[in-house]
């Protein structure tokens, strides 16, 4: 529990709550350690029992920051709040600006804006020598073609400011380039600002995630995961595994060190920062920095594997407290998302009775209503229709079990 000097629990202003399947456990972990006031773009439903009070603001358009500030002042009337925090990607900048306007601790505005701008990230990390990567910002096809010739194939094309691999593709040869540029240019921005396209060198190697708790100039690795990829050449993260045996020694020394140095160089503070790292022949390199914890139901998987509660760590970071990172148990857990093979009606997942009875299957769940039309990536990057969670003594065993489950849990429908 976290308490103020009078002995009562401290209160945090949380901006955005995400979606229920992905974030309910994270919000519950936070609510166990602090009283929460929620400022959300939608009226509360499933969040109601986890927060003390809630306000709604219009998050669309140029007036989003003013709308958030107005709603926050009404929500904070007669309530003492210790800090402002968010775990939602789309709310990172709004929450930082709100904290500044209210005179409360939060992620610094400059760091939040940098975390939402992949071009500025690349410039900072290359200029400082922390993680040099060739990357050129372009705004039209002619300039993009010149950048591609300068960098050489294979290369990556990505929007400047989106998330979740939206509009990102590896391009292996010149004949594929124009289509990749067009897809990145017209990717669904989902309310995020993104001006320009990055043409970058392709970094060969093993990629993983690490979450660093950052407060008062210190960064501590608190969570990490091995990724499961699908839909090459589109880097769609179809799942991840954490816990015992997830990473090797180099990842947990050189990779973690690079992640921590990078978030500090970016000025990120008072949050759990999600960092994507790739181990290349030239050493570790940063793929992306985020000023919020990992998403995709990560809080449940991390707690299942290691007994570590990301929500509690986020509360500690927001309040500027040293992290309590003790891990219990020595096992692994993972999640694999399930997608349709093509555009179809979703009629549920295969019965797979034998699989569902296995003791190492933790949960199988559907994410879309039955009867709905669904489409797989890359047409719909978020075309998940369900997921399966598995546990085991070692990450390799969990990976095998998720592969088996992925095979057995066919997506039904015409």
Tab-separated table of C-alpha atoms in Angstrom:
chain	number	residue	atom	x	y	z
A	1	UNK	CA	0.000	0.000	0.000
A	2	UNK	CA	1.069	3.606	-0.582
A	3	UNK	CA	0.168	6.245	1.987
A	4	UNK	CA	0.655	9.973	2.422
A	5	UNK	CA	2.098	11.564	5.563
A	6	UNK	CA	-1.301	11.508	7.295
A	7	UNK	CA	-1.517	7.766	6.912
A	8	UNK	CA	-4.258	7.694	4.293
A	9	UNK	CA	-3.829	6.213	0.825
A	10	UNK	CA	-2.479	8.554	-1.803
A	11	UNK	CA	-4.574	9.408	-4.846
A	12	UNK	CA	-3.556	9.286	-8.502
A	13	UNK	CA	-5.254	10.864	-11.491
A	14	UNK	CA	-5.320	8.201	-14.228
A	15	UNK	CA	-5.845	9.421	-17.800
A	16	UNK	CA	-7.495	6.814	-20.021
A	17	UNK	CA	-8.398	3.266	-19.053
A	18	UNK	CA	-7.858	1.298	-22.273
A	19	UNK	CA	-9.972	-1.730	-23.141
A	20	UNK	CA	-11.263	-4.211	-20.600
A	21	UNK	CA	-9.565	-7.423	-21.765
A	22	UNK	CA	-6.205	-5.704	-22.074
A	23	UNK	CA	-6.168	-3.405	-19.074
A	24	UNK	CA	-8.631	-4.392	-16.348
A	25	UNK	CA	-6.028	-6.359	-14.403
A	26	UNK	CA	-3.508	-3.503	-14.660
A	27	UNK	CA	-6.041	-0.990	-13.341
A	28	UNK	CA	-6.978	-3.387	-10.530
A	29	UNK	CA	-3.322	-3.729	-9.545
A	30	UNK	CA	-3.079	0.063	-9.370
A	31	UNK	CA	-6.279	0.322	-7.334
A	32	UNK	CA	-4.805	-2.067	-4.747
A	33	UNK	CA	-2.013	0.410	-4.040
A	34	UNK	CA	-3.629	3.842	-4.429
A	35	UNK	CA	-6.988	5.562	-4.714
A	36	UNK	CA	-7.695	6.342	-8.349
A	37	UNK	CA	-9.538	9.148	-10.086
A	38	UNK	CA	-10.168	8.337	-13.735
A	39	UNK	CA	-10.322	10.840	-16.567
A	40	UNK	CA	-11.589	8.959	-19.594
A	41	UNK	CA	-12.790	9.658	-23.150
A	42	UNK	CA	-15.802	7.357	-22.558
A	43	UNK	CA	-18.195	7.013	-19.612
A	44	UNK	CA	-17.046	4.372	-17.127
A	45	UNK	CA	-18.564	0.875	-17.147
A	46	UNK	CA	-16.235	-1.967	-16.093
A	47	UNK	CA	-13.878	0.545	-14.424
A	48	UNK	CA	-16.465	1.801	-11.916
A	49	UNK	CA	-15.604	-0.485	-8.988
A	50	UNK	CA	-11.876	0.259	-9.342
A	51	UNK	CA	-11.971	4.068	-9.123
A	52	UNK	CA	-13.153	6.569	-6.520
A	53	UNK	CA	-14.594	8.932	-9.113
A	54	UNK	CA	-14.493	9.488	-12.857
A	55	UNK	CA	-14.824	12.295	-15.362
A	56	UNK	CA	-15.298	12.280	-19.130
A	57	UNK	CA	-13.528	14.537	-21.621
A	58	UNK	CA	-13.508	14.919	-25.400
A	59	UNK	CA	-10.139	13.554	-26.536
A	60	UNK	CA	-10.613	14.405	-30.219
A	61	UNK	CA	-9.311	17.413	-32.101
A	62	UNK	CA	-7.072	20.340	-31.215
A	63	UNK	CA	-8.966	21.148	-28.032
A	64	UNK	CA	-8.270	17.809	-26.323
A	65	UNK	CA	-5.772	19.264	-23.841
A	66	UNK	CA	-8.126	22.070	-22.822
A	67	UNK	CA	-11.002	19.613	-22.512
A	68	UNK	CA	-8.889	17.351	-20.318
A	69	UNK	CA	-7.817	20.229	-18.085
A	70	UNK	CA	-11.390	21.462	-17.651
A	71	UNK	CA	-12.661	17.986	-16.764
A	72	UNK	CA	-9.718	17.335	-14.451
A	73	UNK	CA	-10.301	20.519	-12.461
A	74	UNK	CA	-13.907	19.514	-11.914
A	75	UNK	CA	-12.850	16.014	-10.885
A	76	UNK	CA	-10.118	17.239	-8.549
A	77	UNK	CA	-12.328	19.730	-6.745
A	78	UNK	CA	-11.901	19.061	-2.999
A	79	UNK	CA	-9.638	16.072	-3.734
A	80	UNK	CA	-5.898	16.002	-3.087
A	81	UNK	CA	-4.030	14.264	-5.915
A	82	UNK	CA	-0.373	13.206	-5.749
A	83	UNK	CA	0.436	12.699	-9.451
A	84	UNK	CA	-0.909	12.148	-12.967
A	85	UNK	CA	-0.310	8.854	-14.762
A	86	UNK	CA	-1.406	6.898	-17.831
A	87	UNK	CA	-0.773	3.474	-19.329
A	88	UNK	CA	-2.534	4.233	-22.623
A	89	UNK	CA	-0.428	5.050	-25.675
A	90	UNK	CA	-2.909	7.571	-27.052
A	91	UNK	CA	-2.981	9.450	-23.729
A	92	UNK	CA	0.756	9.805	-23.057
A	93	UNK	CA	1.089	13.390	-24.299
A	94	UNK	CA	-2.302	14.502	-22.949
A	95	UNK	CA	-1.445	13.165	-19.477
A	96	UNK	CA	1.965	14.858	-19.477
A	97	UNK	CA	0.521	18.228	-20.484
A	98	UNK	CA	-2.238	17.849	-17.923
A	99	UNK	CA	0.284	17.149	-15.150
A	100	UNK	CA	2.221	20.279	-16.130
A	101	UNK	CA	-0.922	22.428	-16.180
A	102	UNK	CA	-1.999	21.133	-12.770
A	103	UNK	CA	1.475	21.489	-11.264
A	104	UNK	CA	1.600	17.782	-10.458
A	105	UNK	CA	4.310	15.136	-10.992
A	106	UNK	CA	4.046	13.190	-14.244
A	107	UNK	CA	6.019	12.298	-17.344
A	108	UNK	CA	7.798	15.475	-18.541
A	109	UNK	CA	6.052	16.946	-21.595
A	110	UNK	CA	9.191	16.958	-23.765
A	111	UNK	CA	9.817	13.281	-22.984
A	112	UNK	CA	6.196	12.342	-23.687
A	113	UNK	CA	6.300	14.135	-27.033
A	114	UNK	CA	9.594	12.441	-27.928
A	115	UNK	CA	8.139	9.049	-27.051
A	116	UNK	CA	5.367	9.694	-29.571
A	117	UNK	CA	7.824	10.779	-32.309
A	118	UNK	CA	10.025	8.031	-33.780
A	119	UNK	CA	12.046	10.526	-35.835
A	120	UNK	CA	13.085	12.521	-32.755
A	121	UNK	CA	13.891	9.263	-30.971
A	122	UNK	CA	16.178	8.179	-33.798
A	123	UNK	CA	17.868	11.584	-33.912
A	124	UNK	CA	18.517	11.630	-30.155
A	125	UNK	CA	19.793	8.064	-29.962
A	126	UNK	CA	22.008	8.430	-33.038
A	127	UNK	CA	23.425	11.873	-32.158
A	128	UNK	CA	24.355	10.700	-28.664
A	129	UNK	CA	25.817	7.444	-29.994
A	130	UNK	CA	23.590	5.439	-27.644
A	131	UNK	CA	21.886	3.541	-30.452
A	132	UNK	CA	22.988	4.655	-33.938
A	133	UNK	CA	20.564	3.654	-36.704
A	134	UNK	CA	20.341	5.072	-40.233
A	135	UNK	CA	16.927	6.690	-40.578
A	136	UNK	CA	15.621	9.344	-42.971
A	137	UNK	CA	12.377	11.318	-42.626
A	138	UNK	CA	10.500	11.860	-45.911
A	139	UNK	CA	7.155	13.340	-46.922
A	140	UNK	CA	6.630	12.254	-50.510
A	141	UNK	CA	7.346	9.285	-52.757
A	142	UNK	CA	10.209	10.898	-54.688
A	143	UNK	CA	12.111	11.700	-51.483
A	144	UNK	CA	11.301	8.236	-50.132
A	145	UNK	CA	12.761	6.557	-53.206
A	146	UNK	CA	15.963	8.595	-52.853
A	147	UNK	CA	16.206	7.625	-49.178
A	148	UNK	CA	15.748	3.957	-50.082
A	149	UNK	CA	18.551	4.102	-52.633
A	150	UNK	CA	20.819	5.780	-50.073
A	151	UNK	CA	20.112	3.271	-47.286
A	152	UNK	CA	19.838	0.139	-49.412
A	153	UNK	CA	17.736	-3.005	-49.124
A	154	UNK	CA	16.419	-4.610	-47.009
A	155	UNK	CA	14.978	-1.640	-45.159
A	156	UNK	CA	12.032	-0.653	-42.971
A	157	UNK	CA	9.247	1.774	-43.824
A	158	UNK	CA	7.169	3.137	-40.939
A	159	UNK	CA	4.957	6.107	-40.021
A	160	UNK	CA	6.627	8.710	-37.846
A	161	UNK	CA	4.250	8.621	-34.895
A	162	UNK	CA	1.951	5.598	-34.796
A	163	UNK	CA	2.119	2.551	-32.525
A	164	UNK	CA	1.499	-1.185	-32.554
A	165	UNK	CA	3.411	-1.669	-35.835
A	166	UNK	CA	0.698	0.255	-37.716
A	167	UNK	CA	1.879	0.907	-41.264
A	168	UNK	CA	5.268	-0.750	-40.658
A	169	UNK	CA	6.791	-3.144	-43.195
A	170	UNK	CA	10.151	-4.612	-44.097
A	171	UNK	CA	10.952	-4.050	-47.773
A	172	UNK	CA	13.377	-6.507	-49.369
A	173	UNK	CA	13.583	-5.114	-52.906
A	174	UNK	CA	12.807	-1.993	-54.916
A	175	UNK	CA	9.689	-3.450	-56.573
A	176	UNK	CA	7.956	-3.595	-53.156
A	177	UNK	CA	8.847	-0.108	-52.042
A	178	UNK	CA	6.115	2.098	-53.527
A	179	UNK	CA	3.320	-0.060	-52.108
A	180	UNK	CA	4.961	-0.082	-48.669
A	181	UNK	CA	5.338	3.706	-48.702
A	182	UNK	CA	1.709	4.177	-49.716
A	183	UNK	CA	0.506	1.833	-46.946
A	184	UNK	CA	2.547	3.698	-44.329
A	185	UNK	CA	1.302	7.058	-45.610
A	186	UNK	CA	-2.356	6.044	-45.388
A	187	UNK	CA	-2.230	3.908	-42.216
A	188	UNK	CA	-5.073	4.480	-39.773
A	189	UNK	CA	-3.763	7.105	-37.348
A	190	UNK	CA	-6.347	6.179	-34.665
A	191	UNK	CA	-6.288	9.726	-33.290
A	192	UNK	CA	-2.482	9.935	-33.050
A	193	UNK	CA	-0.421	12.624	-34.733
A	194	UNK	CA	1.955	11.324	-37.395
A	195	UNK	CA	3.505	13.608	-40.013
A	196	UNK	CA	6.010	12.013	-42.358
A	197	UNK	CA	7.403	8.559	-43.071
A	198	UNK	CA	10.668	7.020	-41.871
A	199	UNK	CA	12.860	4.992	-44.208
A	200	UNK	CA	15.338	3.076	-42.055
A	201	UNK	CA	18.020	0.461	-42.265
A	202	UNK	CA	16.810	-3.023	-41.367
A	203	UNK	CA	18.377	-4.272	-38.156
A	204	UNK	CA	18.985	-8.019	-38.214
A	205	UNK	CA	18.756	-9.891	-34.918
A	206	UNK	CA	16.678	-11.083	-31.973
A	207	UNK	CA	14.112	-8.556	-30.706
A	208	UNK	CA	12.637	-8.425	-27.205
A	209	UNK	CA	10.791	-6.068	-24.867
A	210	UNK	CA	11.910	-4.670	-21.534
A	211	UNK	CA	9.935	-2.424	-19.179
A	212	UNK	CA	11.994	-0.015	-17.055
A	213	UNK	CA	10.652	1.686	-13.952
A	214	UNK	CA	11.930	5.268	-14.104
A	215	UNK	CA	11.979	7.779	-11.277
A	216	UNK	CA	14.298	10.585	-10.206
A	217	UNK	CA	17.076	9.780	-12.673
A	218	UNK	CA	17.188	6.031	-12.114
A	219	UNK	CA	15.872	3.283	-14.384
A	220	UNK	CA	15.330	-0.313	-13.249
A	221	UNK	CA	14.343	-3.248	-15.499
A	222	UNK	CA	11.194	-4.757	-13.977
A	223	UNK	CA	9.706	-6.863	-16.793
A	224	UNK	CA	10.796	-8.416	-20.082
A	225	UNK	CA	9.381	-10.597	-22.827
A	226	UNK	CA	10.276	-12.682	-25.868
A	227	UNK	CA	8.104	-11.840	-28.862
A	228	UNK	CA	6.129	-14.158	-31.128
A	229	UNK	CA	6.026	-12.839	-34.685
A	230	UNK	CA	3.554	-13.421	-37.505
A	231	UNK	CA	2.659	-12.034	-40.949
A	232	UNK	CA	6.178	-11.373	-42.206
A	233	UNK	CA	7.204	-8.910	-43.714
A	234	UNK	CA	4.802	-7.008	-41.449
A	235	UNK	CA	6.126	-7.033	-37.844
A	236	UNK	CA	2.899	-8.132	-36.190
A	237	UNK	CA	3.422	-9.184	-32.568
A	238	UNK	CA	1.144	-12.202	-32.293
A	239	UNK	CA	2.083	-12.905	-28.687
A	240	UNK	CA	4.870	-12.943	-26.132
A	241	UNK	CA	6.438	-15.036	-23.378
A	242	UNK	CA	7.967	-13.974	-20.081
A	243	UNK	CA	9.517	-15.625	-17.046
A	244	UNK	CA	12.158	-18.326	-16.617
A	245	UNK	CA	14.390	-18.798	-19.665
A	246	UNK	CA	12.901	-15.946	-21.658
A	247	UNK	CA	16.173	-14.169	-22.478
A	248	UNK	CA	19.868	-14.940	-22.580
A	249	UNK	CA	22.690	-13.309	-20.661
A	250	UNK	CA	23.546	-10.742	-23.364
A	251	UNK	CA	19.943	-9.525	-23.545
A	252	UNK	CA	19.733	-9.202	-19.766
A	253	UNK	CA	23.019	-7.328	-19.441
A	254	UNK	CA	23.864	-5.335	-22.592
A	255	UNK	CA	20.246	-5.085	-23.731
A	256	UNK	CA	18.860	-4.006	-20.370
A	257	UNK	CA	21.674	-1.485	-19.914
A	258	UNK	CA	20.925	0.078	-23.307
A	259	UNK	CA	17.203	0.261	-22.539
A	260	UNK	CA	17.802	2.018	-19.223
A	261	UNK	CA	20.320	4.481	-20.666
A	262	UNK	CA	17.956	5.287	-23.509
A	263	UNK	CA	14.919	6.122	-21.395
A	264	UNK	CA	17.050	8.348	-19.167
A	265	UNK	CA	18.557	10.108	-22.188
A	266	UNK	CA	15.019	10.701	-23.463
A	267	UNK	CA	14.119	12.383	-20.154
A	268	UNK	CA	11.353	9.899	-19.376
A	269	UNK	CA	10.397	9.925	-15.697
A	270	UNK	CA	7.624	8.904	-13.295
A	271	UNK	CA	6.425	5.913	-15.314
A	272	UNK	CA	7.185	2.377	-16.401
A	273	UNK	CA	8.696	2.787	-19.871
A	274	UNK	CA	8.242	0.062	-22.488
A	275	UNK	CA	11.353	-0.369	-24.662
A	276	UNK	CA	11.847	-2.554	-27.734
A	277	UNK	CA	15.440	-3.754	-28.173
A	278	UNK	CA	17.104	-5.796	-30.905
A	279	UNK	CA	20.363	-7.707	-30.443
A	280	UNK	CA	22.251	-7.131	-33.714
A	281	UNK	CA	25.719	-8.283	-34.851
A	282	UNK	CA	26.900	-4.742	-34.031
A	283	UNK	CA	25.435	-4.881	-30.532
A	284	UNK	CA	22.019	-4.003	-29.062
A	285	UNK	CA	19.941	-1.299	-30.745
A	286	UNK	CA	16.749	0.464	-29.717
A	287	UNK	CA	13.766	-0.148	-31.977
A	288	UNK	CA	11.339	2.059	-30.066
A	289	UNK	CA	10.833	3.918	-26.773
A	290	UNK	CA	7.423	4.283	-25.117
A	291	UNK	CA	6.544	6.371	-22.056
A	292	UNK	CA	4.048	3.820	-20.722
A	293	UNK	CA	4.100	0.120	-19.714
A	294	UNK	CA	3.714	-2.729	-22.168
A	295	UNK	CA	0.192	-3.436	-23.386
A	296	UNK	CA	-1.508	-6.532	-24.819
A	297	UNK	CA	-2.576	-8.018	-21.468
A	298	UNK	CA	1.059	-7.885	-20.283
A	299	UNK	CA	0.089	-7.211	-16.666
A	300	UNK	CA	-1.684	-10.584	-16.411
A	301	UNK	CA	1.101	-12.573	-18.070
A	302	UNK	CA	3.870	-10.986	-15.977
A	303	UNK	CA	1.970	-11.604	-12.748
A	304	UNK	CA	1.207	-15.177	-13.799
A	305	UNK	CA	4.854	-15.955	-14.590
A	306	UNK	CA	6.786	-13.995	-11.971
A	307	UNK	CA	4.326	-12.664	-9.409
A	308	UNK	CA	5.294	-9.099	-10.388
A	309	UNK	CA	2.434	-6.574	-10.605
A	310	UNK	CA	3.062	-3.958	-13.272
A	311	UNK	CA	0.198	-1.821	-11.962
A	312	UNK	CA	1.808	-1.584	-8.525
A	313	UNK	CA	5.129	-0.658	-10.136
A	314	UNK	CA	3.421	2.055	-12.174
A	315	UNK	CA	1.975	3.493	-8.965
A	316	UNK	CA	5.453	3.469	-7.389
A	317	UNK	CA	6.927	5.244	-10.411
A	318	UNK	CA	4.183	7.885	-10.512
A	319	UNK	CA	4.666	8.612	-6.800
A	320	UNK	CA	8.470	8.698	-7.113
A	321	UNK	CA	9.013	5.713	-4.847
A	322	UNK	CA	11.780	3.081	-5.175
A	323	UNK	CA	10.465	-0.027	-6.933
A	324	UNK	CA	9.608	-3.226	-5.079
A	325	UNK	CA	10.669	-5.729	-7.740
A	326	UNK	CA	10.896	-9.032	-5.874
A	327	UNK	CA	9.877	-11.919	-8.119
A	328	UNK	CA	8.163	-15.046	-6.817
A	329	UNK	CA	8.369	-18.445	-8.442
A	330	UNK	CA	10.571	-19.657	-11.256
A	331	UNK	CA	8.298	-20.418	-14.148
A	332	UNK	CA	7.199	-18.937	-17.476
A	333	UNK	CA	3.927	-17.856	-19.055
A	334	UNK	CA	2.867	-16.561	-22.440
A	335	UNK	CA	-0.006	-15.469	-24.630
A	336	UNK	CA	-0.745	-16.151	-28.284
A	337	UNK	CA	-3.352	-14.117	-30.154
A	338	UNK	CA	-5.608	-15.883	-32.619
A	339	UNK	CA	-6.529	-14.502	-36.044
A	340	UNK	CA	-8.804	-15.591	-38.903
A	341	UNK	CA	-7.126	-16.991	-42.011
A	342	UNK	CA	-9.027	-14.582	-44.251
A	343	UNK	CA	-11.955	-12.173	-44.177
A	344	UNK	CA	-14.856	-14.161	-42.724
A	345	UNK	CA	-17.719	-14.312	-40.283
A	346	UNK	CA	-16.497	-15.185	-36.795
A	347	UNK	CA	-18.301	-18.193	-35.326
A	348	UNK	CA	-15.989	-18.790	-32.378
A	349	UNK	CA	-12.925	-20.941	-31.713
A	350	UNK	CA	-12.682	-24.702	-32.233
A	351	UNK	CA	-13.866	-26.809	-29.298
A	352	UNK	CA	-10.460	-28.550	-28.943
A	353	UNK	CA	-11.658	-30.356	-25.822
A	354	UNK	CA	-8.415	-32.225	-25.188
A	355	UNK	CA	-6.362	-29.027	-25.410
A	356	UNK	CA	-8.715	-27.097	-23.140
A	357	UNK	CA	-8.332	-29.814	-20.510
A	358	UNK	CA	-4.539	-29.517	-20.325
A	359	UNK	CA	-3.345	-28.267	-16.909
A	360	UNK	CA	-0.921	-25.848	-18.540
A	361	UNK	CA	-3.669	-23.997	-20.421
A	362	UNK	CA	-4.424	-21.019	-18.185
A	363	UNK	CA	-7.141	-19.376	-20.266
A	364	UNK	CA	-8.736	-19.398	-23.712
A	365	UNK	CA	-10.938	-16.440	-24.572
A	366	UNK	CA	-12.715	-14.874	-27.530
A	367	UNK	CA	-12.276	-11.149	-28.186
A	368	UNK	CA	-14.912	-10.514	-30.861
A	369	UNK	CA	-18.675	-11.082	-30.881
A	370	UNK	CA	-19.790	-14.167	-32.769
A	371	UNK	CA	-21.382	-13.325	-36.107
A	372	UNK	CA	-19.098	-10.320	-36.668
A	373	UNK	CA	-17.047	-10.039	-39.869
A	374	UNK	CA	-13.315	-10.232	-39.107
A	375	UNK	CA	-10.171	-9.709	-41.186
A	376	UNK	CA	-6.574	-10.752	-40.439
A	377	UNK	CA	-3.435	-8.600	-40.674
A	378	UNK	CA	-2.137	-6.759	-42.554
A	379	UNK	CA	-5.595	-5.626	-43.739
A	380	UNK	CA	-6.697	-5.283	-40.103
A	381	UNK	CA	-3.673	-4.970	-37.841
A	382	UNK	CA	-5.929	-5.441	-34.811
A	383	UNK	CA	-7.904	-8.352	-36.298
A	384	UNK	CA	-7.511	-10.574	-33.239
A	385	UNK	CA	-10.496	-12.761	-32.483
A	386	UNK	CA	-9.163	-14.464	-29.351
A	387	UNK	CA	-6.177	-15.542	-27.320
A	388	UNK	CA	-4.739	-18.456	-25.397
A	389	UNK	CA	-2.543	-18.251	-22.289
A	390	UNK	CA	-0.189	-21.068	-21.287
A	391	UNK	CA	2.263	-21.703	-18.460
A	392	UNK	CA	5.285	-23.938	-17.976
A	393	UNK	CA	8.603	-24.321	-16.149
A	394	UNK	CA	10.594	-22.709	-18.997
A	395	UNK	CA	9.959	-20.200	-21.797
A	396	UNK	CA	10.852	-22.736	-24.505
A	397	UNK	CA	8.222	-25.158	-23.229
A	398	UNK	CA	5.626	-22.383	-23.097
A	399	UNK	CA	6.469	-21.457	-26.682
A	400	UNK	CA	5.900	-25.046	-27.813
A	401	UNK	CA	2.599	-25.209	-25.930
A	402	UNK	CA	1.378	-21.975	-27.492
A	403	UNK	CA	2.298	-23.286	-30.934
A	404	UNK	CA	0.236	-26.422	-30.310
A	405	UNK	CA	-2.688	-24.366	-29.011
A	406	UNK	CA	-2.513	-22.060	-32.028
A	407	UNK	CA	-2.817	-25.097	-34.288
A	408	UNK	CA	-5.726	-26.663	-32.373
A	409	UNK	CA	-7.800	-23.511	-31.800
A	410	UNK	CA	-8.995	-22.991	-35.372
A	411	UNK	CA	-11.088	-19.888	-36.003
A	412	UNK	CA	-14.553	-21.061	-37.061
A	413	UNK	CA	-16.824	-19.335	-39.555
A	414	UNK	CA	-17.548	-18.925	-43.230
